GROMACS .gro file of N, CA and C in nm:
model
  273
    1MET      N    1   0.079  -0.125   0.006
    1MET     CA    2   0.000   0.001   0.005
    1MET      C    3   0.091   0.109   0.002
    2ILE      N    4   0.187   0.129   0.081
    2ILE     CA    5   0.272   0.236   0.093
    2ILE      C    6   0.349   0.245  -0.040
    3LYS      N    7   0.404   0.141  -0.116
    3LYS     CA    8   0.479   0.144  -0.230
    3LYS      C    9   0.366   0.208  -0.343
    4LYS      N   10   0.240   0.181  -0.342
    4LYS     CA   11   0.157   0.221  -0.445
    4LYS      C   12   0.129   0.387  -0.409
    5ARG      N   13   0.116   0.424  -0.289
    5ARG     CA   14   0.098   0.557  -0.276
    5ARG      C   15   0.236   0.650  -0.314
    6LEU      N   16   0.343   0.583  -0.277
    6LEU     CA   17   0.472   0.664  -0.313
    6LEU      C   18   0.478   0.660  -0.457
    7GLY      N   19   0.449   0.554  -0.532
    7GLY     CA   20   0.461   0.548  -0.687
    7GLY      C   21   0.366   0.644  -0.738
    8GLU      N   22   0.242   0.660  -0.680
    8GLU     CA   23   0.137   0.757  -0.737
    8GLU      C   24   0.190   0.915  -0.701
    9PHE      N   25   0.260   0.921  -0.598
    9PHE     CA   26   0.335   1.056  -0.584
    9PHE      C   27   0.444   1.092  -0.680
   10ILE      N   28   0.527   0.990  -0.696
   10ILE     CA   29   0.630   1.026  -0.787
   10ILE      C   30   0.571   1.036  -0.930
   11SER      N   31   0.479   0.949  -0.972
   11SER     CA   32   0.415   0.960  -1.094
   11SER      C   33   0.367   1.092  -1.126
   12ASN      N   34   0.299   1.132  -1.054
   12ASN     CA   35   0.213   1.275  -1.056
   12ASN      C   36   0.321   1.387  -1.046
   13SER      N   37   0.425   1.398  -0.952
   13SER     CA   38   0.544   1.478  -0.949
   13SER      C   39   0.616   1.501  -1.060
   14PHE      N   40   0.658   1.382  -1.137
   14PHE     CA   41   0.758   1.402  -1.242
   14PHE      C   42   0.686   1.355  -1.378
   15ASP      N   43   0.562   1.351  -1.388
   15ASP     CA   44   0.498   1.284  -1.492
   15ASP      C   45   0.561   1.164  -1.555
   16ILE      N   46   0.569   1.062  -1.487
   16ILE     CA   47   0.631   0.943  -1.520
   16ILE      C   48   0.500   0.841  -1.520
   17PRO      N   49   0.488   0.745  -1.617
   17PRO     CA   50   0.393   0.653  -1.597
   17PRO      C   51   0.397   0.567  -1.476
   18LEU      N   52   0.265   0.535  -1.420
   18LEU     CA   53   0.283   0.467  -1.292
   18LEU      C   54   0.315   0.324  -1.308
   19ASP      N   55   0.272   0.274  -1.426
   19ASP     CA   56   0.305   0.125  -1.452
   19ASP      C   57   0.465   0.102  -1.455
   20GLY      N   58   0.542   0.194  -1.490
   20GLY     CA   59   0.679   0.180  -1.492
   20GLY      C   60   0.741   0.183  -1.342
   21ILE      N   61   0.682   0.244  -1.258
   21ILE     CA   62   0.739   0.264  -1.133
   21ILE      C   63   0.696   0.146  -1.047
   22LEU      N   64   0.570   0.092  -1.067
   22LEU     CA   65   0.512  -0.023  -0.974
   22LEU      C   66   0.527  -0.153  -1.060
   23ASP      N   67   0.618  -0.165  -1.167
   23ASP     CA   68   0.626  -0.269  -1.234
   23ASP      C   69   0.483  -0.345  -1.259
   24LEU      N   70   0.402  -0.265  -1.310
   24LEU     CA   71   0.269  -0.326  -1.360
   24LEU      C   72   0.295  -0.370  -1.487
   25PRO      N   73   0.213  -0.456  -1.538
   25PRO     CA   74   0.215  -0.510  -1.684
   25PRO      C   75   0.152  -0.398  -1.765
   26ASN      N   76   0.182  -0.374  -1.885
   26ASN     CA   77   0.127  -0.288  -1.991
   26ASN      C   78   0.049  -0.365  -2.082
   27ALA      N   79  -0.102  -0.338  -2.095
   27ALA     CA   80  -0.188  -0.398  -2.150
   27ALA      C   81  -0.275  -0.314  -2.254
   28HIS      N   82  -0.273  -0.346  -2.388
   28HIS     CA   83  -0.330  -0.288  -2.491
   28HIS      C   84  -0.457  -0.370  -2.544
   29PHE      N   85  -0.566  -0.313  -2.533
   29PHE     CA   86  -0.694  -0.383  -2.593
   29PHE      C   87  -0.724  -0.326  -2.741
   30ILE      N   88  -0.771  -0.423  -2.828
   30ILE     CA   89  -0.809  -0.379  -2.938
   30ILE      C   90  -0.953  -0.424  -2.955
   31GLY      N   91  -1.044  -0.333  -2.922
   31GLY     CA   92  -1.180  -0.394  -2.904
   31GLY      C   93  -1.199  -0.460  -2.795
   32ASN      N   94  -1.282  -0.574  -2.793
   32ASN     CA   95  -1.290  -0.681  -2.699
   32ASN      C   96  -1.241  -0.822  -2.751
   33ASN      N   97  -1.184  -0.814  -2.866
   33ASN     CA   98  -1.135  -0.934  -2.911
   33ASN      C   99  -0.982  -0.957  -2.919
   34GLN      N  100  -0.910  -0.850  -2.879
   34GLN     CA  101  -0.747  -0.879  -2.889
   34GLN      C  102  -0.682  -0.792  -2.748
   35LEU      N  103  -0.608  -0.857  -2.703
   35LEU     CA  104  -0.530  -0.810  -2.586
   35LEU      C  105  -0.383  -0.839  -2.605
   36ASP      N  106  -0.311  -0.722  -2.602
   36ASP     CA  107  -0.148  -0.736  -2.600
   36ASP      C  108  -0.094  -0.700  -2.490
   37ILE      N  109  -0.014  -0.799  -2.415
   37ILE     CA  110   0.049  -0.770  -2.289
   37ILE      C  111   0.183  -0.770  -2.287
   38ASP      N  112   0.241  -0.660  -2.245
   38ASP     CA  113   0.400  -0.659  -2.221
   38ASP      C  114   0.442  -0.673  -2.073
   39GLY      N  115   0.554  -0.742  -2.044
   39GLY     CA  116   0.603  -0.780  -1.920
   39GLY      C  117   0.574  -0.894  -1.852
   40CYS      N  118   0.543  -1.002  -1.950
   40CYS     CA  119   0.486  -1.119  -1.883
   40CYS      C  120   0.623  -1.207  -1.876
   41GLN      N  121   0.604  -1.311  -1.778
   41GLN     CA  122   0.722  -1.406  -1.749
   41GLN      C  123   0.672  -1.561  -1.781
   42GLY      N  124   0.549  -1.581  -1.785
   42GLY     CA  125   0.494  -1.717  -1.807
   42GLY      C  126   0.341  -1.727  -1.804
   43ILE      N  127   0.297  -1.851  -1.839
   43ILE     CA  128   0.166  -1.884  -1.849
   43ILE      C  129   0.124  -1.984  -1.730
   44LYS      N  130   0.050  -1.947  -1.636
   44LYS     CA  131  -0.013  -2.028  -1.531
   44LYS      C  132  -0.112  -2.122  -1.566
   45LYS      N  133  -0.219  -2.084  -1.660
   45LYS     CA  134  -0.324  -2.152  -1.691
   45LYS      C  135  -0.358  -2.115  -1.842
   46TYR      N  136  -0.401  -2.200  -1.924
   46TYR     CA  137  -0.437  -2.175  -2.079
   46TYR      C  138  -0.545  -2.269  -2.101
   47GLU      N  139  -0.674  -2.201  -2.091
   47GLU     CA  140  -0.784  -2.267  -2.144
   47GLU      C  141  -0.858  -2.170  -2.236
   48THR      N  142  -0.969  -2.222  -2.287
   48THR     CA  143  -1.046  -2.142  -2.393
   48THR      C  144  -1.141  -2.030  -2.316
   49GLU      N  145  -1.168  -2.059  -2.200
   49GLU     CA  146  -1.238  -1.958  -2.102
   49GLU      C  147  -1.156  -1.889  -2.007
   50GLU      N  148  -1.038  -1.919  -2.003
   50GLU     CA  149  -0.947  -1.845  -1.884
   50GLU      C  150  -0.789  -1.874  -1.914
   51ILE      N  151  -0.739  -1.751  -1.926
   51ILE     CA  152  -0.586  -1.750  -1.935
   51ILE      C  153  -0.543  -1.671  -1.828
   52ILE      N  154  -0.428  -1.741  -1.751
   52ILE     CA  155  -0.364  -1.680  -1.639
   52ILE      C  156  -0.231  -1.646  -1.673
   53ILE      N  157  -0.173  -1.518  -1.664
   53ILE     CA  158  -0.042  -1.502  -1.695
   53ILE      C  159   0.042  -1.445  -1.593
   54ARG      N  160   0.169  -1.501  -1.569
   54ARG     CA  161   0.240  -1.448  -1.447
   54ARG      C  162   0.333  -1.340  -1.493
   55CYS      N  163   0.344  -1.232  -1.414
   55CYS     CA  164   0.443  -1.129  -1.437
   55CYS      C  165   0.530  -1.099  -1.309
   56LYS      N  166   0.622  -1.023  -1.311
   56LYS     CA  167   0.715  -1.005  -1.205
   56LYS      C  168   0.652  -0.990  -1.088
   57MET      N  169   0.553  -0.918  -1.062
   57MET     CA  170   0.497  -0.902  -0.909
   57MET      C  171   0.335  -0.919  -0.922
   58HIS      N  172   0.291  -0.963  -1.046
   58HIS     CA  173   0.134  -0.960  -1.047
   58HIS      C  174   0.104  -1.078  -1.137
   59VAL      N  175  -0.028  -1.130  -1.127
   59VAL     CA  176  -0.086  -1.238  -1.211
   59VAL      C  177  -0.202  -1.166  -1.263
   60LEU      N  178  -0.200  -1.184  -1.407
   60LEU     CA  179  -0.315  -1.136  -1.475
   60LEU      C  180  -0.417  -1.266  -1.506
   61ARG      N  181  -0.544  -1.229  -1.493
   61ARG     CA  182  -0.644  -1.324  -1.509
   61ARG      C  183  -0.750  -1.274  -1.623
   62ILE      N  184  -0.736  -1.339  -1.748
   62ILE     CA  185  -0.831  -1.291  -1.857
   62ILE      C  186  -0.946  -1.386  -1.881
   63ARG      N  187  -1.077  -1.358  -1.874
   63ARG     CA  188  -1.175  -1.455  -1.888
   63ARG      C  189  -1.246  -1.415  -2.008
   64GLY      N  190  -1.323  -1.501  -2.081
   64GLY     CA  191  -1.411  -1.493  -2.200
   64GLY      C  192  -1.438  -1.618  -2.261
   65SER      N  193  -1.447  -1.617  -2.390
   65SER     CA  194  -1.470  -1.734  -2.471
   65SER      C  195  -1.402  -1.747  -2.588
   66SER      N  196  -1.376  -1.857  -2.635
   66SER     CA  197  -1.281  -1.888  -2.724
   66SER      C  198  -1.145  -1.816  -2.737
   67LEU      N  199  -1.081  -1.829  -2.622
   67LEU     CA  200  -0.957  -1.754  -2.593
   67LEU      C  201  -0.845  -1.833  -2.658
   68SER      N  202  -0.750  -1.762  -2.719
   68SER     CA  203  -0.631  -1.846  -2.775
   68SER      C  204  -0.512  -1.726  -2.779
   69MET      N  205  -0.410  -1.796  -2.775
   69MET     CA  206  -0.276  -1.707  -2.768
   69MET      C  207  -0.227  -1.700  -2.923
   70LEU      N  208  -0.209  -1.573  -2.966
   70LEU     CA  209  -0.151  -1.556  -3.098
   70LEU      C  210  -0.007  -1.569  -3.098
   71ALA      N  211   0.075  -1.519  -2.975
   71ALA     CA  212   0.200  -1.509  -2.969
   71ALA      C  213   0.242  -1.501  -2.840
   72PHE      N  214   0.351  -1.559  -2.807
   72PHE     CA  215   0.423  -1.544  -2.665
   72PHE      C  216   0.573  -1.533  -2.701
   73SER      N  217   0.636  -1.412  -2.694
   73SER     CA  218   0.782  -1.406  -2.707
   73SER      C  219   0.837  -1.276  -2.645
   74GLN      N  220   0.950  -1.281  -2.591
   74GLN     CA  221   1.023  -1.166  -2.532
   74GLN      C  222   0.927  -1.077  -2.448
   75GLY      N  223   0.844  -1.170  -2.345
   75GLY     CA  224   0.784  -1.102  -2.261
   75GLY      C  225   0.653  -1.041  -2.316
   76ARG      N  226   0.610  -1.053  -2.425
   76ARG     CA  227   0.485  -1.005  -2.481
   76ARG      C  228   0.406  -1.132  -2.515
   77VAL      N  229   0.254  -1.107  -2.476
   77VAL     CA  230   0.159  -1.204  -2.505
   77VAL      C  231   0.052  -1.133  -2.603
   78SER      N  232  -0.012  -1.202  -2.689
   78SER     CA  233  -0.111  -1.168  -2.769
   78SER      C  234  -0.245  -1.257  -2.754
   79ILE      N  235  -0.343  -1.217  -2.696
   79ILE     CA  236  -0.464  -1.297  -2.679
   79ILE      C  237  -0.570  -1.256  -2.762
   80ARG      N  238  -0.644  -1.362  -2.824
   80ARG     CA  239  -0.752  -1.325  -2.909
   80ARG      C  240  -0.891  -1.408  -2.868
   81GLY      N  241  -0.999  -1.350  -2.873
   81GLY     CA  242  -1.118  -1.431  -2.854
   81GLY      C  243  -1.218  -1.304  -2.786
   82VAL      N  244  -1.326  -1.355  -2.738
   82VAL     CA  245  -1.424  -1.256  -2.682
   82VAL      C  246  -1.378  -1.246  -2.536
   83ILE      N  247  -1.320  -1.130  -2.501
   83ILE     CA  248  -1.244  -1.102  -2.368
   83ILE      C  249  -1.374  -1.020  -2.284
   84SER      N  250  -1.409  -1.103  -2.188
   84SER     CA  251  -1.524  -1.032  -2.091
   84SER      C  252  -1.470  -0.974  -1.970
   85GLN      N  253  -1.355  -1.014  -1.908
   85GLN     CA  254  -1.300  -0.970  -1.798
   85GLN      C  255  -1.157  -0.994  -1.782
   86TYR      N  256  -1.091  -0.887  -1.730
   86TYR     CA  257  -0.957  -0.880  -1.721
   86TYR      C  258  -0.907  -0.825  -1.569
   87GLU      N  259  -0.831  -0.898  -1.485
   87GLU     CA  260  -0.799  -0.880  -1.367
   87GLU      C  261  -0.652  -0.871  -1.327
   88ILE      N  262  -0.597  -0.778  -1.237
   88ILE     CA  263  -0.469  -0.789  -1.192
   88ILE      C  264  -0.464  -0.815  -1.053
   89GLU      N  265  -0.389  -0.929  -1.002
   89GLU     CA  266  -0.393  -0.962  -0.872
   89GLU      C  267  -0.232  -0.942  -0.823
   90GLU      N  268  -0.208  -0.904  -0.728
   90GLU     CA  269  -0.059  -0.902  -0.669
   90GLU      C  270  -0.020  -1.038  -0.619
   91LEU      N  271   0.103  -1.066  -0.625
   91LEU     CA  272   0.161  -1.186  -0.576
   91LEU      C  273   0.181  -1.181  -0.420
   0.00000   0.00000   0.00000
């Protein structure tokens, strides 16, 4: 909690993106059919209705239908399908 508040203060004071300070994964949605995520370290679960991705300090949970991975290389994952939910959980 303190780290998050300090990160928000630094981000606001110096105009630095918060995701870089807190090691948050960087996610880009393309509609509700594609999600590109940078900063991934591995795949914990891979099913057509749920994909769980491990990052340095977080776990990403993507839920939907007909989910599939288009690519996974150099810390970047591309997921396609009907994405209905996206959650970030701290380790």
